Each structure stands twice: as C-alpha cells, then as structure tokens.
Amino acid sequence: MHEILTLQLGHRANYLATHFWNTQESYFTYDNSQAPSPVDHNVHFRPGLGARGEETFTPRTLIYDLKGGFGGLRKWGGLYDQQVSDGGREDAQRVWDGNVVSRKDPQIPQSDYQRSLDEGIDGSQKLSTETVRYWSDFNRVFYHPRSIVQINDYELSSTLMPFENWESGEALFVGMDRDSDLLDRDVRVWAEECDQMQGIQVFTGGDDAWGGFAAKYMESLRDEYGKMSIWVWGLEEEAGKGQKGKQLLRIANSARMINEMSTYASIYVPLSMPTALLPKYVHLDRNSQWHTSALMSTAVESMTLPSRLRSDIQRRGLLSDLEAALNINGNQRIAQLQCSIVDPEIKTPKSTDAKRNSDHRASSDTSWALIGEDGLEGTNAGLDIDLSCSDTRSSLSFTSRHQASDHTFAQVENLRSEIEVDEEAQGDESAYAHKRRRFAALVVVQKYHTSPEYPILDSFPDIFSDLSHRKVAVQTSLSTTSRMSGRVKALQNVVSRMANLDEREALSNGLGEISEAYEDGWDGGSGEDSDD
C-alpha cells in the first residue's frame, strides 16, 4: 500500500504536522453519494480497533515533544481506554517495596475549540492567535496512544535549562536509546504493520537541539533501513530574530544539520519564513507559530501530495520517484521549496513557456522567470513564496532574489487545481529529452498535476486574502540549485570563526565538500564568496 511513517520532533515541527494531519483528515469521504477521494488514506493512516470494538483510523506517526508541549492533548484519547489509571503507581510498586507518593502536575485545560469538537459542534469556536497556545489547540484528529512520546528531561520554554544546544539533543537521544532502544520501542512496531512502506518523512527543528536529536535518530534509521527513502523537513527560525549570541548558535546548529543530513537523509529540505516581503495576498502574524506553520504546511502538503494519490485515479509519484528526479547527480540531497497561490478567479497556472506576459498567480510584488535555450522549456521559476532558509550573513533573505548566475539542476513541480491541464505537458520527459537537458546544462523538470485543491479548514488561520470559497489552487516546486552552494559557503564561513566549536575543522571541511556538489559541472561566476 506504499505506506509512509511520519516522525515529528519538537514543538515547532508539531505545529506544521498538525496542519498536515488536519488536511489529511479532510480528504475522507463519509457519504456514498460523494465521488471517491483521489487520496489513498492507507498511505498515512492505520486501521485499528477502539476501546468499544469500533474500527479506527489513526495517523501513522510518532510525536515527540517536551514536557508541557502537548498542551491539552491526552495520551489516551476518546478512542482508547486508559490502561493504567493511577498515573503509573502500579508499575512503580513492582520495582519498589516501600510507599509510593505520586505528585501530578496540574493538567493543561483543553481549548474551547477542542471541547466543541469533542461535543460534536464543529466550527462553533473560532480560533485566533490569542486562543492557540499549543499545537494541540487546533488539532482535529485522534492519535493512537503509541504516537504520543513525551520527553520529561526538558520542559517547554524553560529559561533555566533551554533545549537549544546541538549537544543537548544528541545527549538526549543517546540516553533514551540506551535506556530503551528507540527503534525497537517506537519505530519497528509501526514499520512492521506496513505491507510495502515507501518511506519515512521527518518533521523536525533544524537549528536547535532537536537538530542534534534528529541527526542521531537519522543515523539509527539509516543503519536499520539502508535504502529506504527518508525525507527530512528542517524548520528554522526566521533570520535576524533574537540576540546575536542566539543567532550564532542557530547558525552553528544549521551548519551541523546540513552536514549530517547530507549523509543520512534521502532529501533534506530546510524551511524558514522569508525575511523579504511576502506577496500581497498573504497576511500573517510572523510571531504566531500557528500562522507561519500554516503557510509552510500549505507548501509541504501540496508538494508531497503525489506520494499519497490513488494510482487508479491520478498519477502517483512515490517519494523514491521524487527523490530520483531531484538528485540527478547523486550528491545533491538538499532541496529548496517554493510555492504560489493561483488566482482563484482566473484558475490558470503560471506558464513555464516563453509566453510569460499572462501571469495568473495571485498578485505579488516579486516575480522572475527562467527560460531555457535552444527551444528547451525552462523551469517554472516564477513562484513568489520562497521558503528556503535565509542567508546567514545578513538580514536579507538569501533566496529572495534570483541571480542570473544561479543554475537549477533539477526540479519537481506540482500544480493542484481543478482546471484541466495538458497531461502530456505535465507528464514525464522522455529519456532523450532528459539527457538533452543535462548535457545542455538546463534544468531537468518533472511535473505533476493533482485535482484536489488545498482545503481551508476552520482550524486554518485566515492568512490568504480574497477567498471566495474554502479551498485554493496551489503551485509548488522543489529544486536543487547552485544557490545552495552559496548558502553552505556562508555557513562554512561563520562556523570557521567560532572558536568554541570543538569539531570546527571537520565541520568546515564537510560543508566545503557539500558546497562543491552544487558547483559541479556549472560555473556561473556568481562571485558569492568574493565579497570579503
């Protein structure tokens, strides 16, 4: 059934993943009069039996968060009975003959939105930045108890022992793995339920201690599942935020993350809010994780939609297919994510051919395009929201301006829209065309068209303007480009000056090798490192 197992590592990642799961839940159809959903629910959901013998369908995911990070979410939800009702007192008495004194922290109350869902009154409570305190406050799905993994060694938002340093994340994983093999305890039971698992997707913090935790986790996963497609989405803080010392710490963590993921991940996509102005149709609160994660989830969910389509209804693109299309040279595993909202009134996607005068994206201040030479069609580069991570050397977005010297090696595009599209134009290239592009140093493009538009649920913030209905057409692209070389060089330049970094030389050398992989076969003369 080509299942995908999801790992969610950290509070920031859980915000994005909650939007993701809410969207997946919206694809279910419960009325026989409705057309069958083009989404194969078995890819991300697992069947089971609830406490009263009823059939259940819960996300195939593992959710890690710190103490206090789950908000009002309970490990034992409405689908399952709590098997130990005394807070673990019975287990404690098995290993201790003396008296046991239990001390319970006060429970975080459910949000009004959650209570209205439990009461079956959908949409009666409107969410806002003031009412969303935790990612669970806007959650719409039930999770299996095995999915919930609370880490009690650290507390969310602690000022005494913040979970920020890369070494803290590594040490946490090593300690947990030593006490109970995490792959045996958490992962294997999910993997063994799958008939034909296509891969693992990981949502994680990329510039804090969760990066160190994820790196160690990835090392174990790669040892266990050698050739499995493992996609990692690393969420980073917006550039320029916080004190100078905190910014340098995040930069060092980002450098380590890229270095590790280039070894263990099949595809690594660093994500961050662009510091440049957003298009006019986007209105969000940059200080609200509910808002920023909603924008990111729109792009991530849309980009990966082909991996969970029913092959008898629409063309499916497995994670391994997307990976092969992106990493054409074998050593380019770091990709950049861009998206645009297609104008809902015109319902026409951005054309990738030379007829560029009719840009039907929603109104934006930024636009650029690449057109191929020798009659070969260029890449769809005119997407106006770039969620790639920012330049470490300045407050300006590293990827907010396209440079003429930038070269795109490969790109995967997905247009999700109800409009009819030329299927031949959206399909795979012939082997000849594919080779011709490579030899001509032109971008190799793989295109998908999916019919379900992105649903705007009542759990989703009002960040898109002028919506006449509760769904939007979205264009997304993942690409491997020479711009990554400049970003990695910038990280290398910073970490080489950080005297408190023990592995400075090894890390700098590793980043240098990664940077070279995005210059191989292309000399654009960008002068990226000639400004010092």
Coordinates of C-alpha atoms in Angstrom, one line a residue:
M1 CA 0.0 0.0 0.0
H2 CA 3.1 2.2 -0.1
E3 CA 2.8 3.5 3.4
I4 CA 4.7 6.4 4.8
L5 CA 5.7 6.6 8.5
T6 CA 6.0 10.1 10.0
L7 CA 8.3 11.3 12.8
Q8 CA 7.5 14.7 14.4
L9 CA 10.4 16.0 16.5
G10 CA 9.8 19.1 18.6
H11 CA 7.2 21.8 19.2
R12 CA 7.8 23.8 16.1
A13 CA 7.6 20.7 13.9
N14 CA 4.4 19.6 15.6
Y15 CA 2.7 22.9 14.6
L16 CA 3.4 22.2 10.9
A17 CA 2.5 18.5 11.3
T18 CA -0.8 19.3 13.0
H19 CA -1.9 21.4 9.9
F20 CA -0.7 18.4 7.8
W21 CA -2.8 15.9 9.6
N22 CA -5.9 18.2 9.7
T23 CA -5.6 18.4 5.9
Q24 CA -5.3 14.6 5.5
E25 CA -8.4 14.1 7.7
S26 CA -10.4 16.5 5.4
Y27 CA -9.8 14.1 2.4
F28 CA -12.0 11.4 4.0
T29 CA -15.4 11.0 2.4
Y30 CA -18.3 9.6 4.5
D31 CA -21.2 10.0 2.1
N32 CA -21.7 7.3 -0.6
S33 CA -23.1 9.9 -2.9
Q34 CA -19.7 11.7 -3.0
A35 CA -17.0 10.8 -5.5
P36 CA -14.2 8.7 -4.1
S37 CA -11.3 10.7 -2.8
P38 CA -8.2 10.7 -5.0
V39 CA -6.1 10.4 -1.8
D40 CA -5.1 6.9 -0.7
H41 CA -5.8 7.1 3.1
N42 CA -3.8 3.9 3.8
V43 CA -0.5 5.7 3.0
H44 CA -0.6 7.9 6.1
F45 CA -3.3 6.2 8.3
R46 CA -3.5 2.8 10.0
P47 CA -6.6 0.8 10.8
G48 CA -7.3 -0.4 14.3
L49 CA -9.9 -1.2 17.0
G50 CA -11.0 1.3 19.6
A51 CA -11.9 0.6 23.3
R52 CA -15.5 -0.4 22.4
G53 CA -14.5 -2.6 19.4
E54 CA -15.2 0.1 16.8
E55 CA -13.0 0.5 13.8
T56 CA -10.5 3.4 14.0
F57 CA -8.2 5.1 11.5
T58 CA -5.4 7.0 13.1
P59 CA -2.2 8.7 11.7
R60 CA 0.8 6.5 11.3
T61 CA 3.1 8.9 13.2
L62 CA 5.3 9.4 16.2
I63 CA 5.0 12.7 18.1
Y64 CA 7.9 13.8 20.3
D65 CA 7.7 16.9 22.4
L66 CA 9.0 18.2 25.7
K67 CA 7.1 18.3 29.0
G68 CA 4.3 20.7 28.7
G69 CA 4.5 20.7 24.9
F70 CA 1.3 18.7 24.3
G71 CA -1.0 21.2 25.8
G72 CA -4.4 19.8 26.5
L73 CA -3.9 16.7 24.4
R74 CA -4.3 13.4 26.3
K75 CA -2.3 10.3 25.6
W76 CA -5.4 8.2 25.9
G77 CA -8.0 10.0 23.8
G78 CA -11.6 9.2 23.2
L79 CA -10.9 6.1 21.0
Y80 CA -8.9 4.1 23.6
D81 CA -9.3 3.4 27.3
Q82 CA -6.5 4.3 29.7
Q83 CA -5.0 1.1 30.8
V84 CA -3.2 2.5 33.9
S85 CA -5.5 4.9 35.6
D86 CA -3.3 5.7 38.6
G87 CA -0.5 7.6 36.8
G88 CA 1.9 4.6 36.8
R89 CA 1.6 3.8 40.5
E90 CA 1.2 0.1 39.8
D91 CA 4.4 0.0 37.7
A92 CA 6.3 1.8 40.5
Q93 CA 5.3 -0.7 43.1
R94 CA 6.6 -3.6 41.1
V95 CA 10.2 -2.3 41.5
W96 CA 9.9 -0.6 44.9
D97 CA 8.6 -2.2 48.1
G98 CA 8.1 1.0 50.0
N99 CA 5.4 3.6 49.9
V100 CA 4.9 5.4 46.7
V101 CA 3.9 9.0 46.7
S102 CA 2.5 10.3 43.4
R103 CA 2.8 14.0 42.5
K104 CA 0.9 15.1 39.4
D105 CA 1.4 18.4 37.7
P106 CA -1.8 20.3 37.0
Q107 CA -3.3 19.4 33.6
I108 CA -3.4 22.0 30.9
P109 CA -7.1 22.6 30.1
Q110 CA -8.4 21.9 26.6
S111 CA -9.1 24.8 24.3
D112 CA -12.7 25.8 23.6
Y113 CA -12.2 24.7 20.0
Q114 CA -11.2 21.2 21.2
R115 CA -14.1 21.0 23.6
S116 CA -16.5 21.9 20.8
L117 CA -15.1 19.2 18.6
D118 CA -15.5 16.6 21.4
E119 CA -19.1 17.7 21.8
G120 CA -19.7 17.3 18.0
I121 CA -20.2 21.0 17.4
D122 CA -17.8 21.6 14.5
G123 CA -16.9 25.2 13.8
S124 CA -18.7 26.7 16.8
Q125 CA -15.5 28.2 18.3
K126 CA -13.3 30.4 16.1
L127 CA -9.6 30.2 16.6
S128 CA -7.3 33.2 17.0
T129 CA -3.7 33.9 17.8
E130 CA -4.8 34.5 21.4
T131 CA -6.6 31.2 21.8
V132 CA -4.0 29.0 20.1
R133 CA -1.4 28.4 22.8
Y134 CA -0.2 24.9 21.7
W135 CA -0.3 22.9 18.5
S136 CA -2.9 20.6 20.1
D137 CA -5.4 23.6 20.4
F138 CA -6.2 23.4 16.7
N139 CA -5.8 19.6 16.2
R140 CA -8.7 17.8 14.6
V141 CA -7.6 14.2 14.6
F142 CA -7.3 11.3 17.1
Y143 CA -3.9 9.8 17.6
H144 CA -3.1 6.3 18.8
P145 CA -1.6 6.2 22.3
R146 CA 1.6 4.8 20.9
S147 CA 2.0 8.0 18.8
I148 CA 2.5 10.2 21.9
V149 CA 6.1 10.3 23.3
Q150 CA 6.6 13.0 26.0
I151 CA 10.2 13.8 27.0
N152 CA 10.4 14.7 30.6
D153 CA 14.1 15.6 30.7
Y154 CA 13.4 19.1 29.4
E155 CA 10.4 21.4 29.8
L156 CA 9.0 23.5 27.1
S157 CA 10.2 27.2 27.1
S158 CA 12.4 26.6 30.2
T159 CA 14.7 29.5 30.9
L160 CA 16.8 27.5 33.4
M161 CA 17.5 24.6 31.0
P162 CA 16.6 25.6 27.5
F163 CA 16.6 22.9 24.8
E164 CA 18.8 24.8 22.3
N165 CA 22.3 23.3 22.1
W166 CA 23.0 20.7 19.5
E167 CA 24.9 18.6 22.1
S168 CA 21.8 18.6 24.3
G169 CA 19.8 17.0 21.6
E170 CA 22.4 14.4 20.8
A171 CA 22.8 13.5 24.5
L172 CA 19.1 13.2 24.9
F173 CA 18.8 10.7 22.1
V174 CA 21.8 8.7 23.3
G175 CA 20.4 8.5 26.8
M176 CA 16.9 7.5 25.7
D177 CA 18.3 5.0 23.2
R178 CA 20.5 3.4 25.9
D179 CA 17.6 3.0 28.3
S180 CA 15.2 1.5 25.7
D181 CA 16.2 1.0 22.1
L182 CA 14.1 3.7 20.4
L183 CA 13.8 1.9 17.1
D184 CA 12.6 -1.2 18.8
R185 CA 10.3 0.6 21.2
D186 CA 8.8 3.3 18.8
V187 CA 9.6 2.7 15.1
R188 CA 9.6 -1.0 14.5
V189 CA 6.1 -1.7 15.7
W190 CA 4.8 0.8 13.2
A191 CA 7.0 -0.3 10.3
E192 CA 6.0 -4.0 10.8
E193 CA 2.4 -3.1 10.3
C194 CA 3.1 -1.8 6.8
D195 CA 2.7 -4.0 3.7
Q196 CA 5.1 -2.1 1.4
M197 CA 6.5 1.0 3.1
Q198 CA 7.6 3.6 0.6
G199 CA 9.5 5.8 3.1
I200 CA 9.7 7.9 6.2
Q201 CA 9.1 11.6 6.5
V202 CA 10.6 13.6 9.4
F203 CA 9.4 17.0 10.6
T204 CA 12.0 18.5 13.0
G205 CA 13.6 21.6 14.3
G206 CA 16.7 22.3 12.2
D207 CA 18.5 25.0 14.1
D208 CA 18.0 24.0 17.8
A209 CA 18.7 20.9 20.0
W210 CA 16.1 18.9 18.0
G211 CA 18.5 19.0 15.1
G212 CA 21.0 17.1 17.2
F213 CA 18.3 14.7 18.3
A214 CA 17.2 14.2 14.7
A215 CA 20.7 13.6 13.5
K216 CA 21.3 10.7 15.9
Y217 CA 17.8 9.4 15.1
M218 CA 18.6 9.5 11.4
E219 CA 21.9 7.7 11.9
S220 CA 20.0 4.8 13.6
L221 CA 17.2 4.8 10.9
R222 CA 19.8 4.7 8.1
D223 CA 21.6 1.7 9.8
E224 CA 18.2 -0.1 10.1
Y225 CA 16.6 0.9 6.8
G226 CA 19.6 1.3 4.5
K227 CA 17.9 2.0 1.1
M228 CA 14.6 3.4 2.4
S229 CA 13.6 6.9 1.2
I230 CA 13.9 9.2 4.3
W231 CA 12.8 12.8 3.7
V232 CA 13.6 15.4 6.4
W233 CA 11.9 18.8 6.6
G234 CA 14.0 21.0 8.9
L235 CA 12.3 24.0 10.4
E236 CA 14.5 27.0 11.2
E237 CA 13.8 30.3 12.9
E238 CA 13.4 33.4 10.7
A239 CA 16.8 35.1 10.1
G240 CA 17.7 38.0 12.3
K241 CA 15.5 37.2 15.2
G242 CA 16.8 37.2 18.8
Q243 CA 20.1 38.2 20.3
K244 CA 23.3 38.0 18.5
G245 CA 24.5 35.0 20.6
K246 CA 21.3 33.1 19.9
Q247 CA 21.6 33.8 16.2
L248 CA 25.1 32.4 16.1
L249 CA 24.0 29.4 18.0
R250 CA 21.3 28.7 15.5
I251 CA 23.7 29.2 12.6
A252 CA 26.1 26.6 14.1
N253 CA 23.2 24.2 14.5
S254 CA 22.0 24.8 11.0
A255 CA 25.5 24.0 9.7
R256 CA 25.7 20.8 11.6
M257 CA 22.2 19.8 10.4
I258 CA 23.1 20.3 6.7
N259 CA 26.3 18.4 7.2
E260 CA 24.6 15.4 8.9
M261 CA 21.5 15.3 6.7
S262 CA 23.7 15.3 3.5
T263 CA 24.9 11.9 4.8
Y264 CA 21.8 10.3 6.2
A265 CA 18.7 11.9 4.5
S266 CA 17.5 11.0 1.0
I267 CA 16.2 14.5 0.6
Y268 CA 16.7 17.3 3.2
V269 CA 14.5 20.5 2.8
P270 CA 15.4 23.3 5.2
L271 CA 12.4 25.6 5.8
S272 CA 12.2 29.1 7.2
M273 CA 10.0 32.2 6.8
P274 CA 11.4 34.5 4.2
T275 CA 12.6 37.9 5.6
A276 CA 11.7 39.6 2.4
L277 CA 8.2 41.0 1.9
L278 CA 5.5 38.3 1.3
P279 CA 3.1 38.6 -1.6
K280 CA 0.1 41.0 -1.1
Y281 CA -2.3 38.1 -0.8
V282 CA -0.6 36.7 2.3
H283 CA -1.4 38.3 5.7
L284 CA 0.1 36.6 8.7
D285 CA 1.5 37.3 12.1
R286 CA 5.2 36.3 12.0
N287 CA 5.2 35.9 15.8
S288 CA 2.5 33.2 15.6
Q289 CA 3.6 29.7 15.0
W290 CA 0.0 28.8 14.1
H291 CA 0.2 31.3 11.2
T292 CA 3.8 30.6 10.0
S293 CA 3.4 26.8 10.1
A294 CA 0.1 27.1 8.2
L295 CA 1.9 28.8 5.3
M296 CA 4.7 26.2 5.4
S297 CA 2.2 23.3 5.6
T298 CA 0.4 24.6 2.5
A299 CA 3.6 24.2 0.5
V300 CA 4.8 21.0 2.1
E301 CA 1.4 19.2 1.9
S302 CA 0.9 20.3 -1.7
M303 CA 4.4 19.3 -2.8
T304 CA 4.1 15.8 -1.3
L305 CA 0.5 15.2 -2.4
P306 CA 1.5 13.0 -5.4
S307 CA 3.1 10.4 -2.9
R308 CA -0.3 9.6 -1.4
L309 CA -2.6 9.6 -4.5
R310 CA -4.6 6.6 -5.6
S311 CA -2.8 5.3 -8.7
D312 CA -6.1 4.2 -10.3
I313 CA -7.4 7.8 -10.2
Q314 CA -4.4 10.1 -10.7
R315 CA -0.7 9.8 -11.4
R316 CA 1.2 8.9 -8.3
G317 CA 4.8 10.0 -7.5
L318 CA 6.4 7.9 -4.7
L319 CA 9.0 9.5 -2.5
S320 CA 11.6 7.5 -4.3
D321 CA 10.4 8.9 -7.7
L322 CA 10.6 12.5 -6.4
E323 CA 14.0 11.8 -4.9
A324 CA 15.4 10.4 -8.2
A325 CA 14.0 13.4 -10.1
L326 CA 15.7 15.8 -7.7
N327 CA 19.1 14.2 -7.1
I328 CA 20.1 13.6 -10.7
N329 CA 23.8 13.8 -9.9
G330 CA 23.8 11.5 -6.9
N331 CA 25.2 14.0 -4.4
Q332 CA 22.6 16.8 -4.3
R333 CA 20.2 15.9 -1.5
I334 CA 19.4 19.4 -0.2
A335 CA 16.4 21.0 -2.0
Q336 CA 14.6 24.3 -1.8
L337 CA 10.8 24.7 -1.6
Q338 CA 8.8 27.5 -3.3
C339 CA 5.1 28.0 -3.8
S340 CA 2.4 30.3 -5.1
I341 CA -1.3 30.6 -4.7
V342 CA -3.1 30.5 -8.1
D343 CA -5.6 33.3 -8.5
P344 CA -8.9 31.6 -7.6
E345 CA -10.9 33.8 -10.1
I346 CA -8.8 33.0 -13.1
K347 CA -7.8 29.4 -12.1
T348 CA -4.9 29.3 -14.5
P349 CA -1.4 28.2 -13.5
K350 CA 1.8 30.1 -14.3
S351 CA 3.0 29.0 -17.7
T352 CA 6.6 27.7 -18.0
D353 CA 7.0 28.5 -21.6
A354 CA 8.1 31.7 -23.3
K355 CA 4.6 33.2 -23.1
R356 CA 5.2 35.0 -19.8
N357 CA 3.0 38.0 -20.3
S358 CA 0.0 36.5 -18.6
D359 CA 1.0 35.6 -15.1
H360 CA -2.1 34.3 -13.4
R361 CA -0.8 33.9 -9.9
A362 CA -2.4 35.9 -7.2
S363 CA -1.0 39.5 -7.1
S364 CA 2.6 39.8 -5.9
D365 CA 5.4 42.3 -5.8
T366 CA 8.1 39.7 -6.7
S367 CA 8.4 37.7 -9.9
W368 CA 11.1 36.2 -12.0
A369 CA 11.4 33.5 -14.6
L370 CA 14.0 31.3 -16.3
I371 CA 13.6 30.3 -19.9
G372 CA 15.7 27.6 -21.4
E373 CA 17.8 27.8 -24.5
D374 CA 17.7 26.0 -27.8
G375 CA 13.9 25.7 -27.7
L376 CA 14.0 23.7 -24.5
E377 CA 11.4 24.8 -22.0
G378 CA 12.8 26.4 -18.8
T379 CA 11.9 25.9 -15.2
N380 CA 8.8 27.3 -13.6
A381 CA 10.8 29.8 -11.5
G382 CA 8.1 32.4 -11.0
L383 CA 6.8 31.2 -7.7
D384 CA 6.6 34.1 -5.3
I385 CA 6.9 32.5 -1.8
D386 CA 10.4 31.1 -1.2
L387 CA 10.5 29.0 2.0
S388 CA 14.2 28.2 1.6
C389 CA 16.3 29.3 4.6
S390 CA 17.8 32.7 4.8
D391 CA 21.4 34.0 4.3
T392 CA 23.4 33.6 7.4
R393 CA 25.4 36.7 6.7
S394 CA 22.7 39.4 6.6
S395 CA 19.1 40.1 7.4
L396 CA 18.2 39.9 3.7
S397 CA 16.7 36.7 2.5
F398 CA 19.3 34.6 0.8
T399 CA 16.9 33.2 -1.7
S400 CA 14.5 36.2 -2.1
R401 CA 16.3 37.4 -5.2
H402 CA 17.1 35.3 -8.2
Q403 CA 20.6 35.8 -9.6
A404 CA 21.3 35.4 -13.3
S405 CA 24.2 33.1 -12.4
D406 CA 22.0 30.7 -10.5
H407 CA 21.7 27.3 -12.1
T408 CA 18.9 24.8 -11.4
F409 CA 20.0 21.2 -11.7
A410 CA 16.6 19.5 -11.3
Q411 CA 13.1 20.5 -10.3
V412 CA 9.8 18.7 -9.4
E413 CA 6.7 20.7 -9.8
N414 CA 3.1 20.1 -8.7
L415 CA 0.1 22.0 -9.7
R416 CA -3.0 21.2 -7.6
S417 CA -6.0 22.7 -9.3
E418 CA -9.4 21.6 -10.6
I419 CA -8.7 23.0 -14.0
E420 CA -7.9 20.8 -16.9
V421 CA -4.2 20.6 -17.8
D422 CA -2.4 19.2 -20.8
E423 CA -1.5 15.8 -19.4
E424 CA 1.3 15.3 -21.9
A425 CA 2.9 18.6 -20.8
Q426 CA 2.6 17.5 -17.2
G427 CA 4.0 14.0 -17.6
D428 CA 7.5 12.6 -17.5
E429 CA 10.1 13.6 -20.1
S430 CA 11.4 11.1 -22.5
A431 CA 14.8 9.7 -21.7
Y432 CA 16.2 11.6 -24.7
A433 CA 14.8 14.9 -23.5
H434 CA 16.1 14.2 -20.1
K435 CA 19.6 13.6 -21.3
R436 CA 19.5 16.5 -23.6
R437 CA 18.6 18.9 -20.8
R438 CA 21.5 17.5 -18.7
F439 CA 24.1 17.9 -21.5
A440 CA 22.8 21.4 -22.3
A441 CA 23.1 22.4 -18.6
L442 CA 19.4 23.0 -18.4
V443 CA 17.0 22.1 -15.6
V444 CA 15.6 18.6 -15.6
V445 CA 11.9 19.1 -14.8
Q446 CA 9.3 16.5 -13.6
K447 CA 5.7 17.8 -13.4
Y448 CA 2.6 16.6 -11.6
H449 CA -1.0 17.8 -11.7
T450 CA -3.3 16.9 -8.9
S451 CA -7.0 17.8 -8.8
P452 CA -7.8 18.3 -5.1
E453 CA -7.2 21.9 -4.2
Y454 CA -5.8 22.8 -0.8
P455 CA -8.7 22.9 1.7
I456 CA -9.0 25.8 4.1
L457 CA -10.4 24.4 7.3
D458 CA -11.8 26.1 10.4
S459 CA -8.5 25.1 12.1
F460 CA -6.5 27.1 9.5
P461 CA -5.8 30.8 10.1
D462 CA -7.1 33.4 7.7
I463 CA -3.7 34.2 6.1
F464 CA -4.9 34.2 2.5
S465 CA -6.9 37.2 1.3
D466 CA -9.9 37.4 -1.0
L467 CA -11.0 33.7 -0.6
S468 CA -14.5 33.3 -2.1
H469 CA -14.5 29.6 -1.1
R470 CA -12.7 27.3 1.3
K471 CA -10.1 25.9 -0.9
V472 CA -7.2 27.3 -3.0
A473 CA -5.2 26.2 -6.0
V474 CA -1.5 25.9 -5.2
Q475 CA 1.6 25.6 -7.3
T476 CA 4.7 24.2 -5.7
S477 CA 8.2 23.3 -6.6
L478 CA 11.2 21.5 -5.1
S479 CA 14.5 22.2 -6.7
T480 CA 18.2 21.5 -6.4
T481 CA 20.1 24.6 -7.4
S482 CA 23.6 26.2 -7.3
R483 CA 22.2 28.7 -4.8
M484 CA 22.7 26.1 -2.2
S485 CA 26.5 26.3 -2.7
G486 CA 26.4 30.0 -1.7
R487 CA 24.3 29.2 1.5
V488 CA 26.6 26.4 2.5
K489 CA 29.7 28.6 1.9
A490 CA 28.1 31.2 4.1
L491 CA 27.6 28.7 6.9
Q492 CA 31.1 27.4 6.5
N493 CA 32.5 31.0 6.7
V494 CA 30.6 31.5 10.0
V495 CA 31.5 28.2 11.7
S496 CA 35.2 28.5 10.8
R497 CA 35.3 31.6 13.0
M498 CA 33.6 30.0 16.0
A499 CA 36.4 29.1 18.4
N500 CA 34.1 27.3 20.8
L501 CA 33.1 24.7 18.2
D502 CA 35.1 21.5 19.0
E503 CA 34.7 19.9 15.6
R504 CA 35.2 23.2 13.7
E505 CA 37.7 21.9 11.2
A506 CA 35.8 18.7 10.4
L507 CA 32.6 20.6 10.1
S508 CA 34.1 23.2 7.8
N509 CA 35.6 20.5 5.6
G510 CA 32.3 18.7 5.4
L511 CA 30.5 21.8 4.4
G512 CA 33.2 22.6 1.8
E513 CA 32.5 19.2 0.1
I514 CA 28.8 19.8 0.2
S515 CA 29.2 23.2 -1.4
E516 CA 31.3 21.7 -4.2
A517 CA 28.5 19.3 -5.1
Y518 CA 26.3 22.2 -6.1
E519 CA 29.0 23.7 -8.3
D520 CA 30.0 20.5 -10.1
G521 CA 29.5 20.9 -13.8
W522 CA 28.4 24.5 -13.5
D523 CA 30.5 27.7 -13.4
G524 CA 28.1 30.6 -13.2
G525 CA 30.7 33.0 -11.9
S526 CA 28.4 34.1 -9.1
G527 CA 31.2 35.7 -7.1
E528 CA 29.4 34.6 -4.0
D529 CA 32.4 34.3 -1.8
S530 CA 34.4 37.2 -3.3
D531 CA 32.9 40.0 -1.2
D532 CA 35.3 39.7 1.8

